[in-house]
PDB file of C-alpha atoms in Angstrom:
ATOM      1  CA  SER D   1       4.279 -14.037 -36.124  1.00  0.00           C
ATOM      2  CA  ARG D   2       2.089 -13.221 -33.120  1.00  0.00           C
ATOM      3  CA  TYR D   3       4.018 -11.233 -30.556  1.00  0.00           C
ATOM      4  CA  TYR D   4       2.823 -10.683 -27.012  1.00  0.00           C
ATOM      5  CA  ARG D   5       4.521  -8.789 -24.240  1.00  0.00           C
ATOM      6  CA  GLU D   6       3.614  -6.149 -21.716  1.00  0.00           C
ATOM      7  CA  VAL D   7       4.107  -2.508 -22.540  1.00  0.00           C
ATOM      8  CA  LEU D   8       5.903  -1.077 -19.509  1.00  0.00           C
ATOM      9  CA  PRO D   9       4.488   1.919 -17.606  1.00  0.00           C
ATOM     10  CA  GLY D  10       5.658   5.050 -19.426  1.00  0.00           C
ATOM     11  CA  GLU D  11       6.920   3.076 -22.425  1.00  0.00           C
ATOM     12  CA  ILE D  12       6.240   4.296 -25.960  1.00  0.00           C
ATOM     13  CA  VAL D  13       6.316   1.508 -28.530  1.00  0.00           C
ATOM     14  CA  LYS D  14       6.129   1.347 -32.296  1.00  0.00           C
ATOM     15  CA  ILE D  15       4.464  -1.758 -33.693  1.00  0.00           C
ATOM     16  CA  SER D  16       5.169  -2.800 -37.269  1.00  0.00           C
ATOM     17  CA  ARG D  17       4.738  -5.971 -39.313  1.00  0.00           C
ATOM     18  CA  HIS D  18       8.264  -6.984 -38.336  1.00  0.00           C
ATOM     19  CA  ASP D  19       8.623  -6.232 -34.635  1.00  0.00           C
ATOM     20  CA  VAL D  20       7.829  -4.078 -31.634  1.00  0.00           C
ATOM     21  CA  GLN D  21      10.336  -1.290 -31.036  1.00  0.00           C
ATOM     22  CA  THR D  22      10.737   0.745 -27.850  1.00  0.00           C
ATOM     23  CA  LEU D  23      10.950   4.405 -28.829  1.00  0.00           C
ATOM     24  CA  ASP D  24      11.229   5.796 -25.314  1.00  0.00           C
ATOM     25  CA  VAL D  25      10.503   5.050 -21.654  1.00  0.00           C
ATOM     26  CA  VAL D  26       9.316   8.091 -19.723  1.00  0.00           C
ATOM     27  CA  PRO D  27      11.107   8.013 -16.342  1.00  0.00           C
ATOM     28  CA  ARG D  28       9.003   7.758 -13.200  1.00  0.00           C
ATOM     29  CA  PRO D  29       9.093  10.960 -11.134  1.00  0.00           C
ATOM     30  CA  GLU D  30      11.503  10.739  -8.180  1.00  0.00           C
ATOM     31  CA  GLY D  31      11.889   6.998  -8.720  1.00  0.00           C
ATOM     32  CA  ASP D  32       8.513   6.202  -7.110  1.00  0.00           C
ATOM     33  CA  PRO D  33       7.515   2.536  -7.357  1.00  0.00           C
ATOM     34  CA  SER D  34       4.756   1.708  -9.856  1.00  0.00           C
ATOM     35  CA  ALA D  35       1.164   1.430  -8.647  1.00  0.00           C
ATOM     36  CA  PHE D  36      -0.398  -1.359 -10.693  1.00  0.00           C
ATOM     37  CA  CYS D  37      -4.001  -2.072  -9.607  1.00  0.00           C
ATOM     38  CA  ILE D  38      -3.907  -5.099  -7.300  1.00  0.00           C
ATOM     39  CA  PHE D  39      -7.563  -5.889  -8.082  1.00  0.00           C
ATOM     40  CA  GLU D  40      -6.603  -6.793 -11.643  1.00  0.00           C
ATOM     41  CA  TYR D  41      -5.061  -9.909 -10.067  1.00  0.00           C
ATOM     42  CA  VAL D  42      -7.961 -10.537  -7.692  1.00  0.00           C
ATOM     43  CA  TYR D  43     -10.922 -10.114  -9.985  1.00  0.00           C
ATOM     44  CA  PHE D  44     -10.855  -8.081 -13.201  1.00  0.00           C
ATOM     45  CA  ALA D  45      -8.307  -9.844 -15.388  1.00  0.00           C
ATOM     46  CA  ARG D  46      -8.742 -13.059 -17.322  1.00  0.00           C
ATOM     47  CA  PRO D  47      -6.887 -15.921 -15.580  1.00  0.00           C
ATOM     48  CA  ASP D  48      -4.584 -16.445 -18.580  1.00  0.00           C
ATOM     49  CA  SER D  49      -3.444 -12.783 -18.553  1.00  0.00           C
ATOM     50  CA  ILE D  50       0.205 -12.119 -17.787  1.00  0.00           C
ATOM     51  CA  PHE D  51       1.100  -9.033 -15.750  1.00  0.00           C
ATOM     52  CA  GLU D  52       4.561  -8.195 -14.428  1.00  0.00           C
ATOM     53  CA  GLY D  53       5.845 -11.478 -15.838  1.00  0.00           C
ATOM     54  CA  GLN D  54       3.392 -13.715 -13.960  1.00  0.00           C
ATOM     55  CA  MET D  55       0.133 -15.420 -14.861  1.00  0.00           C
ATOM     56  CA  VAL D  56      -2.982 -14.171 -13.084  1.00  0.00           C
ATOM     57  CA  TYR D  57      -4.177 -17.769 -12.507  1.00  0.00           C
ATOM     58  CA  SER D  58      -0.987 -18.551 -10.543  1.00  0.00           C
ATOM     59  CA  VAL D  59      -1.390 -15.462  -8.356  1.00  0.00           C
ATOM     60  CA  ARG D  60      -5.005 -16.411  -7.581  1.00  0.00           C
ATOM     61  CA  ARG D  61      -3.921 -19.919  -6.632  1.00  0.00           C
ATOM     62  CA  ARG D  62      -1.259 -18.442  -4.298  1.00  0.00           C
ATOM     63  CA  CYS D  63      -3.937 -16.208  -2.714  1.00  0.00           C
ATOM     64  CA  GLY D  64      -5.936 -19.370  -1.968  1.00  0.00           C
ATOM     65  CA  GLN D  65      -2.891 -21.051  -0.434  1.00  0.00           C
ATOM     66  CA  GLN D  66      -2.196 -17.970   1.701  1.00  0.00           C
ATOM     67  CA  LEU D  67      -5.852 -17.894   2.790  1.00  0.00           C
ATOM     68  CA  ALA D  68      -5.534 -21.531   3.930  1.00  0.00           C
ATOM     69  CA  ILE D  69      -2.540 -20.533   6.097  1.00  0.00           C
ATOM     70  CA  GLU D  70      -4.389 -17.535   7.573  1.00  0.00           C
ATOM     71  CA  ALA D  71      -7.878 -19.016   7.925  1.00  0.00           C
ATOM     72  CA  PRO D  72      -8.058 -22.824   8.068  1.00  0.00           C
ATOM     73  CA  VAL D  73     -11.300 -24.459   9.215  1.00  0.00           C
ATOM     74  CA  GLU D  74     -12.498 -27.918  10.254  1.00  0.00           C
ATOM     75  CA  ALA D  75     -14.359 -29.047   7.144  1.00  0.00           C
ATOM     76  CA  ASP D  76     -14.900 -31.944   4.731  1.00  0.00           C
ATOM     77  CA  LEU D  77     -14.518 -30.264   1.348  1.00  0.00           C
ATOM     78  CA  VAL D  78     -13.604 -27.041  -0.444  1.00  0.00           C
ATOM     79  CA  SER D  79     -15.608 -25.551  -3.293  1.00  0.00           C
ATOM     80  CA  THR D  80     -16.547 -22.280  -4.965  1.00  0.00           C
ATOM     81  CA  VAL D  81     -19.297 -20.452  -6.804  1.00  0.00           C
ATOM     82  CA  PRO D  82     -18.360 -21.104 -10.454  1.00  0.00           C
ATOM     83  CA  GLU D  83     -16.049 -20.053 -11.662  1.00  0.00           C
ATOM     84  CA  SER D  84     -13.975 -16.928 -11.113  1.00  0.00           C
ATOM     85  CA  ALA D  85     -12.633 -18.094  -7.720  1.00  0.00           C
ATOM     86  CA  THR D  86     -11.711 -21.622  -8.866  1.00  0.00           C
ATOM     87  CA  PRO D  87      -7.909 -21.070  -8.869  1.00  0.00           C
ATOM     88  CA  ALA D  88      -8.055 -19.707  -5.292  1.00  0.00           C
ATOM     89  CA  ALA D  89     -10.288 -22.602  -4.198  1.00  0.00           C
ATOM     90  CA  LEU D  90      -7.856 -25.144  -5.686  1.00  0.00           C
ATOM     91  CA  GLY D  91      -4.972 -23.429  -3.871  1.00  0.00           C
ATOM     92  CA  TYR D  92      -6.901 -23.439  -0.574  1.00  0.00           C
ATOM     93  CA  ALA D  93      -7.866 -27.111  -0.920  1.00  0.00           C
ATOM     94  CA  GLN D  94      -4.325 -28.162  -1.826  1.00  0.00           C
ATOM     95  CA  LYS D  95      -2.813 -26.308   1.157  1.00  0.00           C
ATOM     96  CA  CYS D  96      -5.441 -27.673   3.609  1.00  0.00           C
ATOM     97  CA  GLY D  97      -5.249 -31.213   2.247  1.00  0.00           C
ATOM     98  CA  LEU D  98      -9.012 -31.225   1.652  1.00  0.00           C
ATOM     99  CA  PRO D  99     -10.721 -32.418  -1.547  1.00  0.00           C
ATOM    100  CA  TYR D 100     -11.885 -29.786  -4.044  1.00  0.00           C
ATOM    101  CA  VAL D 101     -15.441 -30.748  -4.970  1.00  0.00           C
ATOM    102  CA  GLU D 102     -17.998 -29.006  -7.193  1.00  0.00           C
ATOM    103  CA  VAL D 103     -21.174 -28.138  -5.287  1.00  0.00           C
ATOM    104  CA  LEU D 104     -22.831 -25.947  -7.920  1.00  0.00           C
ATOM    105  CA  CYS D 105     -22.939 -25.973 -11.697  1.00  0.00           C
ATOM    106  CA  LYS D 106     -23.934 -23.082 -13.915  1.00  0.00           C
ATOM    107  CA  ASN D 107     -27.425 -23.415 -15.343  1.00  0.00           C
ATOM    108  CA  ARG D 108     -27.075 -22.442 -18.987  1.00  0.00           C
ATOM    109  CA  TYR D 109     -30.808 -22.273 -19.642  1.00  0.00           C
ATOM    110  CA  VAL D 110     -31.768 -19.436 -17.320  1.00  0.00           C
ATOM    111  CA  GLY D 111     -32.807 -16.126 -18.860  1.00  0.00           C
ATOM    112  CA  ARG D 112     -31.973 -12.708 -17.487  1.00  0.00           C
ATOM    113  CA  THR D 113     -33.081 -12.357 -13.836  1.00  0.00           C
ATOM    114  CA  PHE D 114     -34.768  -8.970 -14.226  1.00  0.00           C
ATOM    115  CA  ILE D 115     -37.215 -10.097 -16.951  1.00  0.00           C
ATOM    116  CA  GLN D 116     -38.791 -12.856 -14.845  1.00  0.00           C
ATOM    117  CA  PRO D 117     -42.563 -12.272 -14.729  1.00  0.00           C
ATOM    118  CA  ASN D 118     -42.979 -11.901 -10.971  1.00  0.00           C
ATOM    119  CA  MET D 119     -41.099 -10.909  -7.831  1.00  0.00           C
ATOM    120  CA  ARG D 120     -40.845 -14.449  -6.446  1.00  0.00           C
ATOM    121  CA  LEU D 121     -39.105 -15.639  -9.616  1.00  0.00           C
ATOM    122  CA  ARG D 122     -36.806 -12.599  -9.616  1.00  0.00           C
ATOM    123  CA  GLN D 123     -35.747 -13.372  -6.030  1.00  0.00           C
ATOM    124  CA  LEU D 124     -35.022 -16.937  -7.064  1.00  0.00           C
ATOM    125  CA  GLY D 125     -32.886 -15.544  -9.892  1.00  0.00           C
ATOM    126  CA  VAL D 126     -29.454 -15.862  -8.286  1.00  0.00           C
ATOM    127  CA  ALA D 127     -30.147 -19.360  -6.978  1.00  0.00           C
ATOM    128  CA  LYS D 128     -31.628 -20.530 -10.261  1.00  0.00           C
ATOM    129  CA  LYS D 129     -28.485 -19.514 -12.131  1.00  0.00           C
ATOM    130  CA  PHE D 130     -26.934 -22.589 -10.522  1.00  0.00           C
ATOM    131  CA  GLY D 131     -27.777 -26.251 -10.387  1.00  0.00           C
ATOM    132  CA  VAL D 132     -27.129 -27.955  -7.038  1.00  0.00           C
ATOM    133  CA  LEU D 133     -24.870 -31.035  -7.019  1.00  0.00           C
ATOM    134  CA  SER D 134     -26.349 -32.138  -3.698  1.00  0.00           C
ATOM    135  CA  ASP D 135     -24.900 -35.692  -3.742  1.00  0.00           C
ATOM    136  CA  ASN D 136     -21.443 -34.102  -3.472  1.00  0.00           C
ATOM    137  CA  PHE D 137     -22.014 -32.320  -0.154  1.00  0.00           C
ATOM    138  CA  LYS D 138     -25.099 -33.687   1.646  1.00  0.00           C
ATOM    139  CA  GLY D 139     -24.376 -33.941   5.383  1.00  0.00           C
ATOM    140  CA  LYS D 140     -20.914 -32.389   4.941  1.00  0.00           C
ATOM    141  CA  ARG D 141     -19.104 -29.272   6.152  1.00  0.00           C
ATOM    142  CA  VAL D 142     -18.381 -27.083   3.125  1.00  0.00           C
ATOM    143  CA  VAL D 143     -15.854 -24.266   2.666  1.00  0.00           C
ATOM    144  CA  ILE D 144     -16.830 -21.915  -0.162  1.00  0.00           C
ATOM    145  CA  ILE D 145     -14.018 -19.755  -1.525  1.00  0.00           C
ATOM    146  CA  ASP D 146     -15.115 -16.453  -3.072  1.00  0.00           C
ATOM    147  CA  ASP D 147     -12.810 -13.980  -4.815  1.00  0.00           C
ATOM    148  CA  SER D 148     -14.403 -10.910  -3.238  1.00  0.00           C
ATOM    149  CA  ILE D 149     -17.494  -9.945  -1.261  1.00  0.00           C
ATOM    150  CA  VAL D 150     -18.296  -6.324  -2.102  1.00  0.00           C
ATOM    151  CA  ARG D 151     -21.953  -5.716  -1.204  1.00  0.00           C
ATOM    152  CA  GLY D 152     -22.760  -9.095   0.364  1.00  0.00           C
ATOM    153  CA  ASN D 153     -26.098  -9.675  -1.373  1.00  0.00           C
ATOM    154  CA  THR D 154     -25.034 -12.263  -3.970  1.00  0.00           C
ATOM    155  CA  ILE D 155     -23.595 -14.875  -1.605  1.00  0.00           C
ATOM    156  CA  SER D 156     -26.611 -15.042   0.789  1.00  0.00           C
ATOM    157  CA  PRO D 157     -29.051 -16.901  -1.516  1.00  0.00           C
ATOM    158  CA  ILE D 158     -26.247 -19.308  -2.475  1.00  0.00           C
ATOM    159  CA  ILE D 159     -25.548 -20.183   1.184  1.00  0.00           C
ATOM    160  CA  LYS D 160     -29.303 -20.650   1.743  1.00  0.00           C
ATOM    161  CA  LEU D 161     -29.478 -22.919  -1.317  1.00  0.00           C
ATOM    162  CA  LEU D 162     -26.583 -25.096  -0.066  1.00  0.00           C
ATOM    163  CA  ARG D 163     -28.136 -25.434   3.404  1.00  0.00           C
ATOM    164  CA  GLU D 164     -31.554 -26.336   1.983  1.00  0.00           C
ATOM    165  CA  SER D 165     -29.839 -28.954  -0.200  1.00  0.00           C
ATOM    166  CA  GLY D 166     -28.213 -30.680   2.790  1.00  0.00           C
ATOM    167  CA  ALA D 167     -24.932 -28.909   3.633  1.00  0.00           C
ATOM    168  CA  LYS D 168     -24.174 -29.413   7.338  1.00  0.00           C
ATOM    169  CA  GLU D 169     -22.041 -26.258   7.656  1.00  0.00           C
ATOM    170  CA  VAL D 170     -21.136 -23.502   5.179  1.00  0.00           C
ATOM    171  CA  HIS D 171     -17.949 -21.533   5.829  1.00  0.00           C
ATOM    172  CA  ILE D 172     -17.013 -18.612   3.567  1.00  0.00           C
ATOM    173  CA  ARG D 173     -13.380 -17.710   2.870  1.00  0.00           C
ATOM    174  CA  VAL D 174     -12.656 -14.661   0.718  1.00  0.00           C
ATOM    175  CA  ALA D 175      -9.428 -14.637  -1.332  1.00  0.00           C
ATOM    176  CA  SER D 176      -9.050 -10.839  -1.106  1.00  0.00           C
ATOM    177  CA  PRO D 177      -9.327  -8.233   1.662  1.00  0.00           C
ATOM    178  CA  PRO D 178     -12.501  -6.204   2.257  1.00  0.00           C
ATOM    179  CA  ILE D 179     -12.947  -3.184  -0.046  1.00  0.00           C
ATOM    180  CA  ARG D 180     -13.481  -0.119   2.145  1.00  0.00           C
ATOM    181  CA  PHE D 181     -12.579   2.918   0.032  1.00  0.00           C
ATOM    182  CA  PRO D 182     -13.569   4.389  -3.342  1.00  0.00           C
ATOM    183  CA  CYS D 183     -11.277   4.063  -6.367  1.00  0.00           C
ATOM    184  CA  TYR D 184     -10.391   7.342  -8.066  1.00  0.00           C
ATOM    185  CA  MET D 185      -8.227   5.618 -10.694  1.00  0.00           C
ATOM    186  CA  GLY D 186     -11.010   4.506 -13.009  1.00  0.00           C
ATOM    187  CA  ILE D 187     -12.633   1.438 -11.428  1.00  0.00           C
ATOM    188  CA  ASN D 188     -16.328   1.812 -10.673  1.00  0.00           C
ATOM    189  CA  ILE D 189     -16.459   0.668  -7.032  1.00  0.00           C
ATOM    190  CA  PRO D 190     -19.815   1.160  -5.256  1.00  0.00           C
ATOM    191  CA  THR D 191     -20.192   4.108  -2.880  1.00  0.00           C
ATOM    192  CA  LYS D 192     -18.682   3.853   0.611  1.00  0.00           C
ATOM    193  CA  GLU D 193     -22.165   3.331   2.099  1.00  0.00           C
ATOM    194  CA  GLU D 194     -22.885   0.379  -0.204  1.00  0.00           C
ATOM    195  CA  LEU D 195     -19.666  -1.463   0.653  1.00  0.00           C
ATOM    196  CA  ILE D 196     -20.464  -4.195   3.179  1.00  0.00           C
ATOM    197  CA  ALA D 197     -17.124  -3.610   4.958  1.00  0.00           C
ATOM    198  CA  ASN D 198     -18.310  -0.123   5.991  1.00  0.00           C
ATOM    199  CA  ARG D 199     -21.769  -1.196   7.148  1.00  0.00           C
ATOM    200  CA  PRO D 200     -22.717  -2.202  10.720  1.00  0.00           C
ATOM    201  CA  GLU D 201     -23.609  -5.713   9.428  1.00  0.00           C
ATOM    202  CA  PHE D 202     -19.895  -6.299   8.790  1.00  0.00           C
ATOM    203  CA  HIS D 203     -19.296  -6.804  12.537  1.00  0.00           C
ATOM    204  CA  ASP D 204     -21.447  -9.927  12.371  1.00  0.00           C
ATOM    205  CA  LEU D 205     -21.089 -10.701   8.683  1.00  0.00           C
ATOM    206  CA  ALA D 206     -21.444 -14.486   9.081  1.00  0.00           C
ATOM    207  CA  ASN D 207     -24.850 -14.070  10.673  1.00  0.00           C
ATOM    208  CA  TYR D 208     -25.895 -11.425   8.116  1.00  0.00           C
ATOM    209  CA  ILE D 209     -25.161 -13.645   5.104  1.00  0.00           C
ATOM    210  CA  GLY D 210     -26.163 -16.890   6.852  1.00  0.00           C
ATOM    211  CA  ALA D 211     -22.711 -18.549   7.006  1.00  0.00           C
ATOM    212  CA  ASP D 212     -21.089 -20.455   9.895  1.00  0.00           C
ATOM    213  CA  SER D 213     -17.992 -18.270   9.531  1.00  0.00           C
ATOM    214  CA  VAL D 214     -16.474 -15.680   7.184  1.00  0.00           C
ATOM    215  CA  VAL D 215     -12.782 -14.738   6.924  1.00  0.00           C
ATOM    216  CA  TYR D 216     -11.134 -12.456   4.363  1.00  0.00           C
ATOM    217  CA  LEU D 217      -7.507 -12.649   3.212  1.00  0.00           C
ATOM    218  CA  SER D 218      -5.317 -10.017   4.905  1.00  0.00           C
ATOM    219  CA  VAL D 219      -3.886  -7.083   2.936  1.00  0.00           C
ATOM    220  CA  GLU D 220      -0.357  -8.371   3.719  1.00  0.00           C
ATOM    221  CA  GLY D 221      -1.368 -11.835   2.515  1.00  0.00           C
ATOM    222  CA  LEU D 222      -2.627 -10.462  -0.800  1.00  0.00           C
ATOM    223  CA  VAL D 223       0.442  -8.273  -1.352  1.00  0.00           C
ATOM    224  CA  SER D 224       2.842 -11.141  -0.607  1.00  0.00           C
ATOM    225  CA  SER D 225       0.908 -13.498  -2.932  1.00  0.00           C
ATOM    226  CA  VAL D 226       1.174 -10.942  -5.748  1.00  0.00           C
ATOM    227  CA  GLN D 227       4.774  -9.856  -5.163  1.00  0.00           C
ATOM    228  CA  GLU D 228       6.475 -13.134  -4.193  1.00  0.00           C
ATOM    229  CA  SER D 229       7.446 -14.306  -7.681  1.00  0.00           C
ATOM    230  CA  ILE D 230       8.166 -10.760  -8.959  1.00  0.00           C
ATOM    231  CA  ARG D 231      10.674 -10.331  -6.131  1.00  0.00           C
ATOM    232  CA  ALA D 232      12.215 -13.776  -6.720  1.00  0.00           C
ATOM    233  CA  ARG D 233      12.647 -13.018 -10.417  1.00  0.00           C
ATOM    234  CA  GLN D 234      14.205  -9.597  -9.728  1.00  0.00           C
ATOM    235  CA  GLU D 235      16.664 -11.107  -7.248  1.00  0.00           C
ATOM    236  CA  ASN D 236      17.529 -13.867  -9.691  1.00  0.00           C
ATOM    237  CA  GLU D 237      18.139 -11.377 -12.523  1.00  0.00           C
ATOM    238  CA  ASN D 238      20.310  -9.239 -10.254  1.00  0.00           C
ATOM    239  CA  SER D 239      22.402 -12.196  -9.076  1.00  0.00           C
ATOM    240  CA  LEU D 240      23.132 -13.023 -12.719  1.00  0.00           C
ATOM    241  CA  LYS D 241      24.569  -9.547 -13.277  1.00  0.00           C
ATOM    242  CA  THR D 242      28.203  -9.114 -12.308  1.00  0.00           C
ATOM    243  CA  GLN D 243      27.831  -5.728 -10.675  1.00  0.00           C
ATOM    244  CA  LYS D 244      25.658  -5.560  -7.559  1.00  0.00           C
ATOM    245  CA  SER D 245      22.510  -3.723  -8.596  1.00  0.00           C
ATOM    246  CA  ARG D 246      19.707  -2.663  -6.297  1.00  0.00           C
ATOM    247  CA  VAL D 247      16.436  -4.585  -6.482  1.00  0.00           C
ATOM    248  CA  GLY D 248      13.809  -2.127  -7.724  1.00  0.00           C
ATOM    249  CA  LYS D 249      10.885  -1.263  -5.477  1.00  0.00           C
ATOM    250  CA  ILE D 250       7.760  -3.231  -6.319  1.00  0.00           C
ATOM    251  CA  GLY D 251       4.599  -1.183  -6.073  1.00  0.00           C
ATOM    252  CA  HIS D 252       0.888  -1.908  -6.292  1.00  0.00           C
ATOM    253  CA  CYS D 253      -2.132   0.295  -5.700  1.00  0.00           C
ATOM    254  CA  ILE D 254      -4.055  -0.988  -2.669  1.00  0.00           C
ATOM    255  CA  ALA D 255      -6.003   2.251  -2.077  1.00  0.00           C
ATOM    256  CA  CYS D 256      -9.453   0.592  -2.132  1.00  0.00           C
ATOM    257  CA  LEU D 257      -8.291  -1.650   0.741  1.00  0.00           C
ATOM    258  CA  THR D 258      -6.316   0.811   2.887  1.00  0.00           C
ATOM    259  CA  GLY D 259      -7.278   4.345   1.794  1.00  0.00           C
ATOM    260  CA  GLU D 260      -3.636   5.126   0.985  1.00  0.00           C
ATOM    261  CA  TYR D 261      -3.682   6.499  -2.561  1.00  0.00           C
ATOM    262  CA  PRO D 262      -0.582   6.366  -4.792  1.00  0.00           C
ATOM    263  CA  VAL D 263      -0.983  10.028  -5.807  1.00  0.00           C
ATOM    264  CA  GLU D 264      -2.105  13.171  -4.033  1.00  0.00           C
ATOM    265  CA  LEU D 265      -5.821  13.636  -4.590  1.00  0.00           C
ATOM    266  CA  GLU D 266      -6.851  17.103  -5.754  1.00  0.00           C
ATOM    267  CA  TRP D 267     -10.446  18.294  -5.750  1.00  0.00           C
TER     268      TRP D 267
END
């Protein structure tokens, strides 16, 4: 039978035809909370992945709901750039009571951008990856939910495309906080200078990318969206036990957002 479950941090397992056995769990030094990468939830993982007992899709939808609480806007419809931010966009739309409408569709017939024969076609590359469903948004105020804006150069041609196709307003809402710091834990984040959050343009980001407004999810909003159901499950498990046991600390690495690293850095 197919058997799926997470291997816990520090756990050594033996997998055989019959079962999965835990051979040992290496204790965490000084009882420090774990530091699971929070960007797995935001961006890297497949939406059907399960981490810490929760589905990534559900966390992304909660991030969208939290974003709607933090950054509502007067608009007619909510959409996204297909399709990694769809769960967040659905959560945002549901919380705002606005319709979720597709404004772009992926163009499956476009070749690789860099092999286009001339510069004009290469510049059109990003826009041409998408077909415009202009009937769905002509004359309307659109909120586009993105999962992250790292450098800021991918979203600009998309906003331009929507405006040229009849969008009245284009508001950008980002379902994660701005990345400001490098990751030393194995994720290849661009250099500090390349990150839009560290550039002078960030102070007027809406103008720089051509949007009517841009708001990112707060760090607290992301952490609460990720930890809410973990905490509820821990409390539920503890209430089922007869003896009162302490709820374990929940930890996530948010170093790329705050600069606070989970381990001492040595150079």
